Short mmCIF file of C-alpha atoms and ligand atoms in Angstrom, two decimals:
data_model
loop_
_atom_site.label_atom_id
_atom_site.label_comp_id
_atom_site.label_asym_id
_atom_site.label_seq_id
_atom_site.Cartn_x
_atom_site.Cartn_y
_atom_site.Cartn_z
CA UNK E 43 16.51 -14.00 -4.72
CA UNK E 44 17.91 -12.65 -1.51
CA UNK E 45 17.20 -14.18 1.72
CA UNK E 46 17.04 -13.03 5.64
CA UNK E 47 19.47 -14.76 8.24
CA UNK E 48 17.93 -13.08 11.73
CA UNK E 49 19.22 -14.03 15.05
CA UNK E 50 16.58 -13.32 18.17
CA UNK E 51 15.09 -12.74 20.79
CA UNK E 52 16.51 -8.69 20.03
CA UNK E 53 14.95 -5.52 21.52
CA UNK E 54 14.51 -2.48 19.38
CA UNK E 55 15.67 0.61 21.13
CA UNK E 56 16.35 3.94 19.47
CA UNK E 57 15.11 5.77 16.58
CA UNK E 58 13.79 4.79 13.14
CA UNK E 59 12.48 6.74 10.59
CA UNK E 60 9.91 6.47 8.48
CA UNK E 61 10.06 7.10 4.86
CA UNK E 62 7.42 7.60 2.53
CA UNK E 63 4.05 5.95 1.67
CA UNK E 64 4.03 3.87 -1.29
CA UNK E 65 0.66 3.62 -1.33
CA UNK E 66 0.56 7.29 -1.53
CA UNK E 67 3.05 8.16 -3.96
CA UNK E 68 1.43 5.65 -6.97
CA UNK E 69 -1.47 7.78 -7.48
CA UNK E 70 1.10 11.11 -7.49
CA UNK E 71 2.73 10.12 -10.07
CA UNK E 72 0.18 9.00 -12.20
CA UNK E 73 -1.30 12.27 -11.74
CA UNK E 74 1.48 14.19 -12.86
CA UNK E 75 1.05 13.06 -16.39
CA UNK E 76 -2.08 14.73 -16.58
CA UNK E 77 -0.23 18.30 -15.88
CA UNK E 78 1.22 20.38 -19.27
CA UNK E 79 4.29 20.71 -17.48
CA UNK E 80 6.60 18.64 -15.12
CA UNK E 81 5.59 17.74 -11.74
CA UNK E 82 8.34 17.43 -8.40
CA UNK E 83 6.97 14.99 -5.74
CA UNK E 84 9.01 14.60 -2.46
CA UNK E 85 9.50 11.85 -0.06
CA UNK E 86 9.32 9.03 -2.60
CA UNK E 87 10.47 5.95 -1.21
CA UNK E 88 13.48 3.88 -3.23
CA UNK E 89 11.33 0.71 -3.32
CA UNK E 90 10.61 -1.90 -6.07
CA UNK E 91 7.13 -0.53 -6.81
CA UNK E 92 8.49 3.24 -7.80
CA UNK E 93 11.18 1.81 -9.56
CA UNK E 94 8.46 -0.62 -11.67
CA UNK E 95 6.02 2.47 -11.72
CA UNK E 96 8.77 4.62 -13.22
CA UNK E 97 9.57 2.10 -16.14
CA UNK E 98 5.26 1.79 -16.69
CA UNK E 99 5.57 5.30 -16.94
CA UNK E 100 8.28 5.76 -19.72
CA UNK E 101 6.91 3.30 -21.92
CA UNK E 102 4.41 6.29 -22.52
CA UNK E 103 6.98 8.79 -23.74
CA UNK E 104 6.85 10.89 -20.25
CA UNK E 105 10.16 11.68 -19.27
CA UNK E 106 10.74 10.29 -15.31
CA UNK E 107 13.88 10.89 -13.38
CA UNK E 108 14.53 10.29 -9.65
CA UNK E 109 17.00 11.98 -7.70
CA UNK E 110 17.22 8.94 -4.89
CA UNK E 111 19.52 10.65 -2.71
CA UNK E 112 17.17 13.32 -2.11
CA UNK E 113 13.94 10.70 -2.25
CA UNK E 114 12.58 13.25 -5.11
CA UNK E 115 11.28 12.31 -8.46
CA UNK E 116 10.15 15.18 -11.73
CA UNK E 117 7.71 13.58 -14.46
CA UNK E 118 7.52 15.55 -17.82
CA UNK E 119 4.77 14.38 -19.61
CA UNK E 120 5.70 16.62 -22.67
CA UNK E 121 6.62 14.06 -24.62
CA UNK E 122 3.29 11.39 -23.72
CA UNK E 123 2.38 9.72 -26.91
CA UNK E 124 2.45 5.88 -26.57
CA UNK E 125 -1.21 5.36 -24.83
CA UNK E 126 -0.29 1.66 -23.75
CA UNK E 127 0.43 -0.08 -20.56
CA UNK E 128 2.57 -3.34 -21.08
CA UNK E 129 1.41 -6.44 -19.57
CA UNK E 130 4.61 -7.50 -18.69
CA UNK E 131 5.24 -4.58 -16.64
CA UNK E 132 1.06 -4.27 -15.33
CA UNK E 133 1.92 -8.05 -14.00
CA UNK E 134 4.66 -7.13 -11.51
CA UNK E 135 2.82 -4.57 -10.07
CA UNK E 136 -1.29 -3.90 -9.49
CA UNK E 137 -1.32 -0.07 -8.81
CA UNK E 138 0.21 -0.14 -12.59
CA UNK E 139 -3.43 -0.18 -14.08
CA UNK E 140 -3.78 3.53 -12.44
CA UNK E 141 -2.56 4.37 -15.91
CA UNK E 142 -6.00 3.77 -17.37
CA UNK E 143 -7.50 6.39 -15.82
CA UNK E 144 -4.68 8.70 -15.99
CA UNK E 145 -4.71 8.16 -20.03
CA UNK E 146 -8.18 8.16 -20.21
CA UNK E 147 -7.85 11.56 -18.56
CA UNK E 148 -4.92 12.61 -20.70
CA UNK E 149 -5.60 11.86 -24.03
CA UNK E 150 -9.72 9.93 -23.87
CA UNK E 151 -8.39 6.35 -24.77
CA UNK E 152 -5.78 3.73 -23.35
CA UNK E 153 -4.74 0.14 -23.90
CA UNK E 154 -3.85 -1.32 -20.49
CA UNK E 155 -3.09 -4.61 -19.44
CA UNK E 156 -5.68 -6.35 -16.77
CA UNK E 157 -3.83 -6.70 -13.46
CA UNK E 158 -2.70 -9.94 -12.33
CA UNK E 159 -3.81 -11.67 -9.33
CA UNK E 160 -1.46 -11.61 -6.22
CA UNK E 161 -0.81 -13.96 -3.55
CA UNK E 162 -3.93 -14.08 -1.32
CA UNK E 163 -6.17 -14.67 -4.17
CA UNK E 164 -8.17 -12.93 -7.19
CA UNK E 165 -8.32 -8.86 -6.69
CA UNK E 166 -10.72 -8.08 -9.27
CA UNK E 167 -11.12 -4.69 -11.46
CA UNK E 168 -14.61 -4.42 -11.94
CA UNK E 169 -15.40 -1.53 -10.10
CA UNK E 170 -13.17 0.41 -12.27
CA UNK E 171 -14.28 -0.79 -15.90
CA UNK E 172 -18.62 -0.40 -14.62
CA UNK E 173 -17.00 2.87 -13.40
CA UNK E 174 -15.67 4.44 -16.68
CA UNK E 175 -18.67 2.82 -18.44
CA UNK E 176 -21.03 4.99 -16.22
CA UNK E 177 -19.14 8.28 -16.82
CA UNK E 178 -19.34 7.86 -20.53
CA UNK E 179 -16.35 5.66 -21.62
CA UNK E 180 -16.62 3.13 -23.72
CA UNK E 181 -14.72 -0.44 -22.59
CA UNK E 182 -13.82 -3.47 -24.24
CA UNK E 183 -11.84 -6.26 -23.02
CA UNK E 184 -9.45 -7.86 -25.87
CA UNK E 185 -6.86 -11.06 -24.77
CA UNK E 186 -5.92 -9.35 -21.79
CA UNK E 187 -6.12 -5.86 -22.12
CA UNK E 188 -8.80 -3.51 -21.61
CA UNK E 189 -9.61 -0.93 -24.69
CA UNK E 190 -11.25 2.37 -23.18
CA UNK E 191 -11.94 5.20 -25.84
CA UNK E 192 -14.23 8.07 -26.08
CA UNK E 193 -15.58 9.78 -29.28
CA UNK E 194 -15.76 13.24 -27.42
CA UNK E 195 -13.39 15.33 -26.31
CA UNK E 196 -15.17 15.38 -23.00
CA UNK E 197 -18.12 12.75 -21.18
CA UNK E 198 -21.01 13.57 -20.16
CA UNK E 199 -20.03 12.04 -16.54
CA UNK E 200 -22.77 10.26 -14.11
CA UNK E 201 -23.37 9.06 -11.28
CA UNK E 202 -21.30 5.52 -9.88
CA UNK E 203 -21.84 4.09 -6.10
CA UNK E 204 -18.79 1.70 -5.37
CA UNK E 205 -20.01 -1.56 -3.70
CA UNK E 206 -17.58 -2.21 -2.16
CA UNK E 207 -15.50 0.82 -1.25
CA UNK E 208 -12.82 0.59 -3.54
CA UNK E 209 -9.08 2.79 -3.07
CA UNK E 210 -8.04 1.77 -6.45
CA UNK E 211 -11.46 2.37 -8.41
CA UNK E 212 -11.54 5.51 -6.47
CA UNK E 213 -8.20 6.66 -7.53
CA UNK E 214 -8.60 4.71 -11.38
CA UNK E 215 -12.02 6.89 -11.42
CA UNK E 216 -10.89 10.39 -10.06
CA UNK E 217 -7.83 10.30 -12.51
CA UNK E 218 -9.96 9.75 -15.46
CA UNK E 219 -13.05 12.40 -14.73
CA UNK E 220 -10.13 14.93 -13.95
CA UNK E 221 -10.04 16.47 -17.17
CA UNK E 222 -12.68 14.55 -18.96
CA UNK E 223 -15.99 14.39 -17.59
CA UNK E 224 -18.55 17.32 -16.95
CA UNK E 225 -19.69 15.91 -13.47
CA UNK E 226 -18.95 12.59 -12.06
CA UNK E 227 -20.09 11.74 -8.57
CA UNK E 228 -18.25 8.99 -6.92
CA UNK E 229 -20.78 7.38 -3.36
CA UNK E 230 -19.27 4.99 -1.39
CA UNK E 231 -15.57 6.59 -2.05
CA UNK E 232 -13.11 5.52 -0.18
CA UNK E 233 -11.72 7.72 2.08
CA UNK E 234 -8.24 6.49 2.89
CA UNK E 235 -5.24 9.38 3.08
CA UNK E 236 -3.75 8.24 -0.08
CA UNK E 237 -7.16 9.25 -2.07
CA UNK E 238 -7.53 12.61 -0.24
CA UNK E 239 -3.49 13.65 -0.89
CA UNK E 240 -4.05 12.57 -4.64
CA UNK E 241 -7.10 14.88 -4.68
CA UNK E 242 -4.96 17.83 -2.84
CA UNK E 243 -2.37 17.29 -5.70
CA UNK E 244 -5.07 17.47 -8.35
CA UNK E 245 -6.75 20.57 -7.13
CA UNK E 246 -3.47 22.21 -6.67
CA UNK E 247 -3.07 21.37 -10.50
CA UNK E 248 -5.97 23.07 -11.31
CA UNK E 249 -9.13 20.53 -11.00
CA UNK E 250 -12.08 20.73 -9.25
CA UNK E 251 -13.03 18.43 -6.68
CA UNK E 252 -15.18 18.75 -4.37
CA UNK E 253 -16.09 16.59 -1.10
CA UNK E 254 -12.30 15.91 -0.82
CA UNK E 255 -12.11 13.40 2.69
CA UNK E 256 -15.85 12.45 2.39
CA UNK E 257 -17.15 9.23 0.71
CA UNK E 258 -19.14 11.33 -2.03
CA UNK E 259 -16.47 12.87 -4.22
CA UNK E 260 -18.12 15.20 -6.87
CA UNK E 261 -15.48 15.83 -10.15
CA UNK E 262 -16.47 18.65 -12.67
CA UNK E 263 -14.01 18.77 -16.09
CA UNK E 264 -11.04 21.19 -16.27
CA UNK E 265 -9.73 21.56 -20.16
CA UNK E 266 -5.97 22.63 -17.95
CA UNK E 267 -3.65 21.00 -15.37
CA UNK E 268 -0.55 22.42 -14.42
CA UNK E 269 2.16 20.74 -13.23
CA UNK E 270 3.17 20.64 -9.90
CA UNK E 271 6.00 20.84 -6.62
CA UNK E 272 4.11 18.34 -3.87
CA UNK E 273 5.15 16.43 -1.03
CA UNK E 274 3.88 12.86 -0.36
CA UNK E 275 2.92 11.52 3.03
CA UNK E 276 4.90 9.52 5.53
CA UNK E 277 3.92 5.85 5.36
CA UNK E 278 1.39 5.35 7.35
CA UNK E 279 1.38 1.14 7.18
CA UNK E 280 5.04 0.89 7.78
CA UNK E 281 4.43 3.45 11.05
CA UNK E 282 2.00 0.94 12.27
CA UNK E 283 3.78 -1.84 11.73
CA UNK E 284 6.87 -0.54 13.28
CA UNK E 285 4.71 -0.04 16.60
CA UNK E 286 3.95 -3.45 16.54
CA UNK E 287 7.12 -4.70 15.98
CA UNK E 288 8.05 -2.45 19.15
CA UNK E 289 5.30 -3.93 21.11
CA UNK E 290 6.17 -7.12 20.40
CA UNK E 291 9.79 -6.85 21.42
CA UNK E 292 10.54 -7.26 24.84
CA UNK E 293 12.62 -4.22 26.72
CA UNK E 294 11.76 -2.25 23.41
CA UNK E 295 12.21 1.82 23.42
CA UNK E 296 11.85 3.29 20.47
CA UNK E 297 10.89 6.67 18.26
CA UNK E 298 9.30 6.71 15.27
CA UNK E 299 10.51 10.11 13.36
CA UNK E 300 8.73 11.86 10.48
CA UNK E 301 5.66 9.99 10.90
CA UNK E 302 1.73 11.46 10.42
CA UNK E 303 -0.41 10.23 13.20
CA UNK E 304 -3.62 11.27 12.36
CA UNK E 305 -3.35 8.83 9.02
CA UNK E 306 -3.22 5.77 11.88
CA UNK E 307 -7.24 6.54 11.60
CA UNK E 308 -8.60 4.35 14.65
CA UNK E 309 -5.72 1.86 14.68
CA UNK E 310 -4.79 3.64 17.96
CA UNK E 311 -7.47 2.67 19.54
CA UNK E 312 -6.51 -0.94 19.72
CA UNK E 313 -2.52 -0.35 19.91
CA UNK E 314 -3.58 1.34 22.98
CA UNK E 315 -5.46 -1.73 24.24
CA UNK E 316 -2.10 -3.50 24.69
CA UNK E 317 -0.84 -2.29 27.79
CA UNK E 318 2.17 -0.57 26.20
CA UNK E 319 3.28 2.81 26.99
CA UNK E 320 2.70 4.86 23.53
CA UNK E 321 2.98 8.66 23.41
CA UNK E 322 2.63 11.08 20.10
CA UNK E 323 4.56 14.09 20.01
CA UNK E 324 4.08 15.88 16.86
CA UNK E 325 5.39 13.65 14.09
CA UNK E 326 7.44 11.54 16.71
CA UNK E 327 5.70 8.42 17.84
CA UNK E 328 7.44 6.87 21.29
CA UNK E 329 6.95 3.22 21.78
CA UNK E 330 8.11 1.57 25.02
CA UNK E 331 6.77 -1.90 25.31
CA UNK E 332 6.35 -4.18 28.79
CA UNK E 333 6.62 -7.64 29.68
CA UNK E 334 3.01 -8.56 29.46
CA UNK E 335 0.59 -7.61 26.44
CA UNK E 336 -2.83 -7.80 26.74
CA UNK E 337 -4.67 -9.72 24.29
CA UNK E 338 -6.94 -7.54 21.57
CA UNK E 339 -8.94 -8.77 18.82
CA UNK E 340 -9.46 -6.73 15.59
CA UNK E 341 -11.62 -6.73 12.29
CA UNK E 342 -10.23 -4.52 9.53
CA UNK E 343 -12.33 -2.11 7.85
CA UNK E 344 -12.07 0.21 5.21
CA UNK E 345 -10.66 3.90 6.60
CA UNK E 346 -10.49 4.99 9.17
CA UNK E 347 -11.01 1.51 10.56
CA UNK E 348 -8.30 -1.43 11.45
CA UNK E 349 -6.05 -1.03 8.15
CA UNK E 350 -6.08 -4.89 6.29
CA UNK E 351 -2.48 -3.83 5.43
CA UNK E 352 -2.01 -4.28 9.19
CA UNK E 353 -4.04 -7.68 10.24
CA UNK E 354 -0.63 -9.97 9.68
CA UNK E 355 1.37 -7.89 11.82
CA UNK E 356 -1.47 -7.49 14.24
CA UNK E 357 -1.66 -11.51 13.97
CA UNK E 358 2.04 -12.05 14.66
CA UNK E 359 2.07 -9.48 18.04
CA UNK E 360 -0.98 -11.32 19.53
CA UNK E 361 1.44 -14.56 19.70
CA UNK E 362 2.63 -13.00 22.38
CA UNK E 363 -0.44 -11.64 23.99
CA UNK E 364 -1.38 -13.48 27.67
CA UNK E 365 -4.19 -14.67 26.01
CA UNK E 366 -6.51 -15.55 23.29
CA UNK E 367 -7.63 -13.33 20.67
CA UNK E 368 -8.99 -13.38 16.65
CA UNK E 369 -8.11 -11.13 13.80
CA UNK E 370 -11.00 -11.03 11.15
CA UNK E 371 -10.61 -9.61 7.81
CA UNK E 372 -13.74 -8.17 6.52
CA UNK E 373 -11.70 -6.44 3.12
CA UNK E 374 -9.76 -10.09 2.34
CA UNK E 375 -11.42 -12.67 3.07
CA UNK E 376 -8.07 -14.83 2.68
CA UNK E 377 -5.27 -12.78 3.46
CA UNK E 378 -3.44 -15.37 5.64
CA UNK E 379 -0.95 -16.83 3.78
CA UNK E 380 1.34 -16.12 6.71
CA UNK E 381 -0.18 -18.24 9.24
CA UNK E 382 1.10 -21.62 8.36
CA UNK E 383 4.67 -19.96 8.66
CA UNK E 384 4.19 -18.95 11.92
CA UNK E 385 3.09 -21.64 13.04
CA UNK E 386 6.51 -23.38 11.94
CA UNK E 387 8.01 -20.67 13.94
CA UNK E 388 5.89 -22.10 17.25
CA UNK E 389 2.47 -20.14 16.78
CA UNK E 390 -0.59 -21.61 17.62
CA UNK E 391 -3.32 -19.81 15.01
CA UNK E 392 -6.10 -21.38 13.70
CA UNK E 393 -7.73 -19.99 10.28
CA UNK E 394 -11.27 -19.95 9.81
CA UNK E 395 -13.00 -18.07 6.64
CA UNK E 396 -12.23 -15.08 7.32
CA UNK E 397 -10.92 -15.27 11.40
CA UNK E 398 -7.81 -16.37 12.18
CA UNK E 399 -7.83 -17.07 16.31
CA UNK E 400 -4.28 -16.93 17.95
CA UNK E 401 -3.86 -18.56 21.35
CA UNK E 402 -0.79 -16.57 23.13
CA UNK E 403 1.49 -16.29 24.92
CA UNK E 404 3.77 -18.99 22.45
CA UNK E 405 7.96 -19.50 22.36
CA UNK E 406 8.87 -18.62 18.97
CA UNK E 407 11.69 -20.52 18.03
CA UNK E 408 13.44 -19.76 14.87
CA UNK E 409 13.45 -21.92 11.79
CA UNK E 410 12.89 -21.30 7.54
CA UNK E 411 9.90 -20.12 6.47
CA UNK E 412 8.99 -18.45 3.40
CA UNK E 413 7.49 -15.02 2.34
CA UNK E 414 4.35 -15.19 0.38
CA UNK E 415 3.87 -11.35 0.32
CA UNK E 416 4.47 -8.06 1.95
CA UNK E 417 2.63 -7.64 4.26
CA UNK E 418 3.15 -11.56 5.79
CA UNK E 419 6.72 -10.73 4.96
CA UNK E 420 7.47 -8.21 7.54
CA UNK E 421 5.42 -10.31 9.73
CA UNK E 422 7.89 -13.23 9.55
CA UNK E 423 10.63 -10.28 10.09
CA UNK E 424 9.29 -9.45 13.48
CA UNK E 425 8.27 -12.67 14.57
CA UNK E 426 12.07 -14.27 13.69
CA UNK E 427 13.04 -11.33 15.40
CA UNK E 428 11.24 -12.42 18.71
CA UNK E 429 11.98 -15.82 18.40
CA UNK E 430 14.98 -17.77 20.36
CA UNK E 431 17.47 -18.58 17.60
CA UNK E 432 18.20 -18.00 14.09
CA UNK E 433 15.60 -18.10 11.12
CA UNK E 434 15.77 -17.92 7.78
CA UNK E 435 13.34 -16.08 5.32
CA UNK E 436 13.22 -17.03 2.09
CA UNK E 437 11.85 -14.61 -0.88
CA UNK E 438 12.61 -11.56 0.61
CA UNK E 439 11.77 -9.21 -2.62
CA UNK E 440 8.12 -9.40 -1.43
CA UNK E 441 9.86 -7.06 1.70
CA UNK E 442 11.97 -4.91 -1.07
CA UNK E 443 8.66 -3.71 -2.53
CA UNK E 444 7.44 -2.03 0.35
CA UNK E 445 10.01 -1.05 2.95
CA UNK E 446 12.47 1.36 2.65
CA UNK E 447 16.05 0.41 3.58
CA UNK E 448 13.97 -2.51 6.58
CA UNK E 449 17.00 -4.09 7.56
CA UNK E 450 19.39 -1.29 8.44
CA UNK E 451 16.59 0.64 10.07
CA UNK E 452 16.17 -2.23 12.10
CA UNK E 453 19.99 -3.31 12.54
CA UNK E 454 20.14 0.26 13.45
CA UNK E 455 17.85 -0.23 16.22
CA UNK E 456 19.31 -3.60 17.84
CA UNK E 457 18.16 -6.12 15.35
CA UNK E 458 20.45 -8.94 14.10
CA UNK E 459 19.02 -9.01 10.47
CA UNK E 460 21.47 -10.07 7.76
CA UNK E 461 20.69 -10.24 4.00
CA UNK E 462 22.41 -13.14 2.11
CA UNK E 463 21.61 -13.92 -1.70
CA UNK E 464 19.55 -16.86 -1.66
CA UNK E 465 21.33 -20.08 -3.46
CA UNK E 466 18.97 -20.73 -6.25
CA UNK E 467 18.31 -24.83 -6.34
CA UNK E 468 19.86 -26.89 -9.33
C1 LIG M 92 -5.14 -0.81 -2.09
O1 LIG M 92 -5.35 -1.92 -2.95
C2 LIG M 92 -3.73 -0.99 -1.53
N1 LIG M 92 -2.76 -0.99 -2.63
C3 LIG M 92 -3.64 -2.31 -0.76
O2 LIG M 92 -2.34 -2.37 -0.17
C4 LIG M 92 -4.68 -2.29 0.37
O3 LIG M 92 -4.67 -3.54 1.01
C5 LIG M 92 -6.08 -2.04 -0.23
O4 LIG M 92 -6.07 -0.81 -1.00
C6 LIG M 92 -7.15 -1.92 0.84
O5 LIG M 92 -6.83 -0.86 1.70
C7 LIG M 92 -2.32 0.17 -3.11
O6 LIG M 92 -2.70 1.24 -2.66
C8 LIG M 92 -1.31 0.10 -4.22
P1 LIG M 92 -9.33 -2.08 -2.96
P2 LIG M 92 -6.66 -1.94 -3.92
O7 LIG M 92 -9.73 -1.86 -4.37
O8 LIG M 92 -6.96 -0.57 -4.38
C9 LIG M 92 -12.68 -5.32 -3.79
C10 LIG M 92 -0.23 -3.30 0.28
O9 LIG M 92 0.08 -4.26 0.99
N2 LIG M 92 -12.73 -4.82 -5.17
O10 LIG M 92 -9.58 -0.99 -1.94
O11 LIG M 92 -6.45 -2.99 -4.94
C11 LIG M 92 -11.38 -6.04 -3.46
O12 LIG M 92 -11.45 -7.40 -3.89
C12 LIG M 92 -1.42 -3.39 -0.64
O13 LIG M 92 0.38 -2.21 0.26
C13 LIG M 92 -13.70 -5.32 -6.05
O14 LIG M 92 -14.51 -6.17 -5.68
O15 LIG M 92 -7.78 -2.43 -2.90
C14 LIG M 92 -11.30 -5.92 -1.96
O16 LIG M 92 -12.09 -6.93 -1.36
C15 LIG M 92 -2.03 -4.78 -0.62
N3 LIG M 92 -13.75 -4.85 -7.32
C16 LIG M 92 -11.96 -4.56 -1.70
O17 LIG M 92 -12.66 -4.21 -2.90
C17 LIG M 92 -12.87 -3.88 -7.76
O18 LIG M 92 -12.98 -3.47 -8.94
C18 LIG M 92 -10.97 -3.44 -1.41
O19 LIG M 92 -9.99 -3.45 -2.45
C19 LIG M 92 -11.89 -3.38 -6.86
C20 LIG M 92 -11.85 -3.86 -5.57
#
């Protein structure tokens, strides 16, 4: 287990890429099995996720390889047989159970481990089992696993509102109707770009979807999918939260390359809030932040609202705000594992249900504190990376699952980030 040595206060000036979403690319590539021939996507980030995705993948018989120099991967499903998703491999990574709808759409039956919970609490799966039972599936839940299996070789489909708005149920639910069910409406779908670029890929495989970008999404059965050459998105989280770290960072210039603005939804509307000079031009994204931010409070919501992959980096940058200001969470109601390490960095955030107030401006000053997961992960990053010192961040493979290459984009920028492997105690 590696850790982070990072020395501070350092400004980030220059350019950093952005590579792509992983978010995005999960649903991709569980929707190339469902093609009769291989599938190409582009910009696919080398991140712990793919890499776990890739191995779910195999252990069906589809043929993966990934070309990393050239971020591309090709998925042959000609050889799909094994209809099973191990729980060993389900538990290191939630976006794993995708592969019960994409088997249900496949082949009409799939044994697939239950997901795990994760740090900030339970993430439960119902949505996607009432789901599948509405369209015409049948489900049964057996020491871990769920059993989904259909007499016909299509369903008749139906009619399934998702309280709450659910990305994963949406995606679980699109990938099984696909090429299985006659007509399945989906209300309440959510809307985020990772659902709409998994529908593009699907129609441009052959299936017919309509109301892509809306929150009803109505699926009618295609008996043929063809595989496919697609391009994923930038990632739109790590764009954000390389703004904030900019904003954060004193004397900080910076451009954000190969980025897709419009997926920000209305999180622009706060970063502008700040008092920091922000310009898009095209898919550059120009960040040059001032001595003083302005203090704005934020509740996430589903898209195109405040993204909750955000709210901990949001959190960390209002330390530093002349001010005080609250971060609510209305999609986890206990996402703030990261708060009692900031607080041993100097913070001053209080944690209430669901509100977590932050009285700024606060000295960071760096110490050891401890990822819990990604998202508070990169927090930590950025606030060791404002604070007067050196810190230390333990568990850093929370960080390797979701951003590409972090350190040497950041190093590359003016950081002082260096990764050491982390003595494991007697
Ligand atoms: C996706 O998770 C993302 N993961 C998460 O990003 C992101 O935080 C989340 O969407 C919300 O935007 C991937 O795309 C791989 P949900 P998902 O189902 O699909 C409740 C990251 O850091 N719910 O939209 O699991 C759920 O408890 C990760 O990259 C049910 O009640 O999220 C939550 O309150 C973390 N029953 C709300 O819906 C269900 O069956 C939204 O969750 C499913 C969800």
């Amino acid at each position: 287990m590696d850790k982070f040595i990072i020395k501070g206060p350092t400004p980030l000036k220059g350019i950093i890429p952005v590579s792509g979403s992983k978010n995005a690319a999960l649903p991709l590539m569980a929707a190339s099995l469902l093609g009769d021939s291989p599938s190409t996507i582009h910009l696919v980030p080398r991140l712990k996720d793919i890499y776990t995705f890739n191995n779910v993948i195999r252990v069906t018989g589809t043929k993966v390889d990934f070309d990393e120099e050239a971020n591309t991967l090709t998925i042959d499903p000609k050889h799909l047989g094994y209809l099973e998703a191990p729980y060993d491999l389900v538990r290191k990574m939630r976006a794993s159970f995708y592969m019960l709808g994409t088997l249900i759409g496949h082949s009409g039956q799939a044994k697939v481990s239950l997901p795990g919970g994760c740090a900030w609490g339970p993430r439960p799966v119902d949505l996607h089992l009432k789901g599948f039972e509405e369209m015409g599936i049948n489900i049964e839940l057996d020491q871990g696993y769920v059993h989904a299996s259909t007499q016909n070789h299509s369903v008749e489909g139906g009619e399934f509102t998702l309280k709450p708005s659910s990305v994963g149920a949406t995606i679980n639910l699109v990938l099984g109707a696909v090429k299985r069910a006659k007509k399945f409406t989906i209300h309440n779908a959510a809307r985020e770009p990772d659902v709409v670029l998994l529908c593009k890929m699907l129609q441009q495989m052959g299936a017919d979807i309509e109301g892509i970008g809306t929150s009803t999404l109505i699926i009618r059965k295609v008996d043929k999918l063809s595989g496919v050459d697609f391009s994923n998105d930038p990632d739109r989280i790590e764009t954000g939260t390389f703004m904030i770290a900019a904003a954060m960072l004193p004397k900080s210039d910076i451009t954000l390359t190969g980025c897709k603005p419009k997926d920000l939804g209305r999180f622009p509307n706060a970063f502008k809030k700040l008092g920091v000079d922000f310009s898009v031009d095209g898919s550059n994204i120009h960040i040059k932040s001032n001595n003083t931010i302005h203090p704005v409070s934020i509740r996430t919501e589903i898209y195109p609202g405040f993204p909750t992959d955000l709210q901990a980096q949001w959190a960390t940058l209002m330390t530093q705000a002349n001010g005080t200001s609250t971060v609510t969470d209305t999609v986890y109601f206990d996402r703030f594992s990261y708060v009692p390490e900031l607080n041993r960095l100097g913070a001053k955030m209080k944690v209430e249900k669901n509100k977590v107030t932050i009285h700024g401006k606060t000295p960071l000053d760096g110490a050891s504190v401890m990822s819990t997961d990604l998202r508070a992960s990169v927090s930590l990053v950025m606030a060791a990376m404002a604070a007067g010192g050196t810190s230390e961040i333990l568990r850093i493979y929370h960080l390797d699952r979701g951003y590409e290459n972090l350190e040497e984009k950041l190093n590359n920028a003016g950081a002082s980030i260096k990764r050491v492997p982390q003595e494991i105690p007697a």
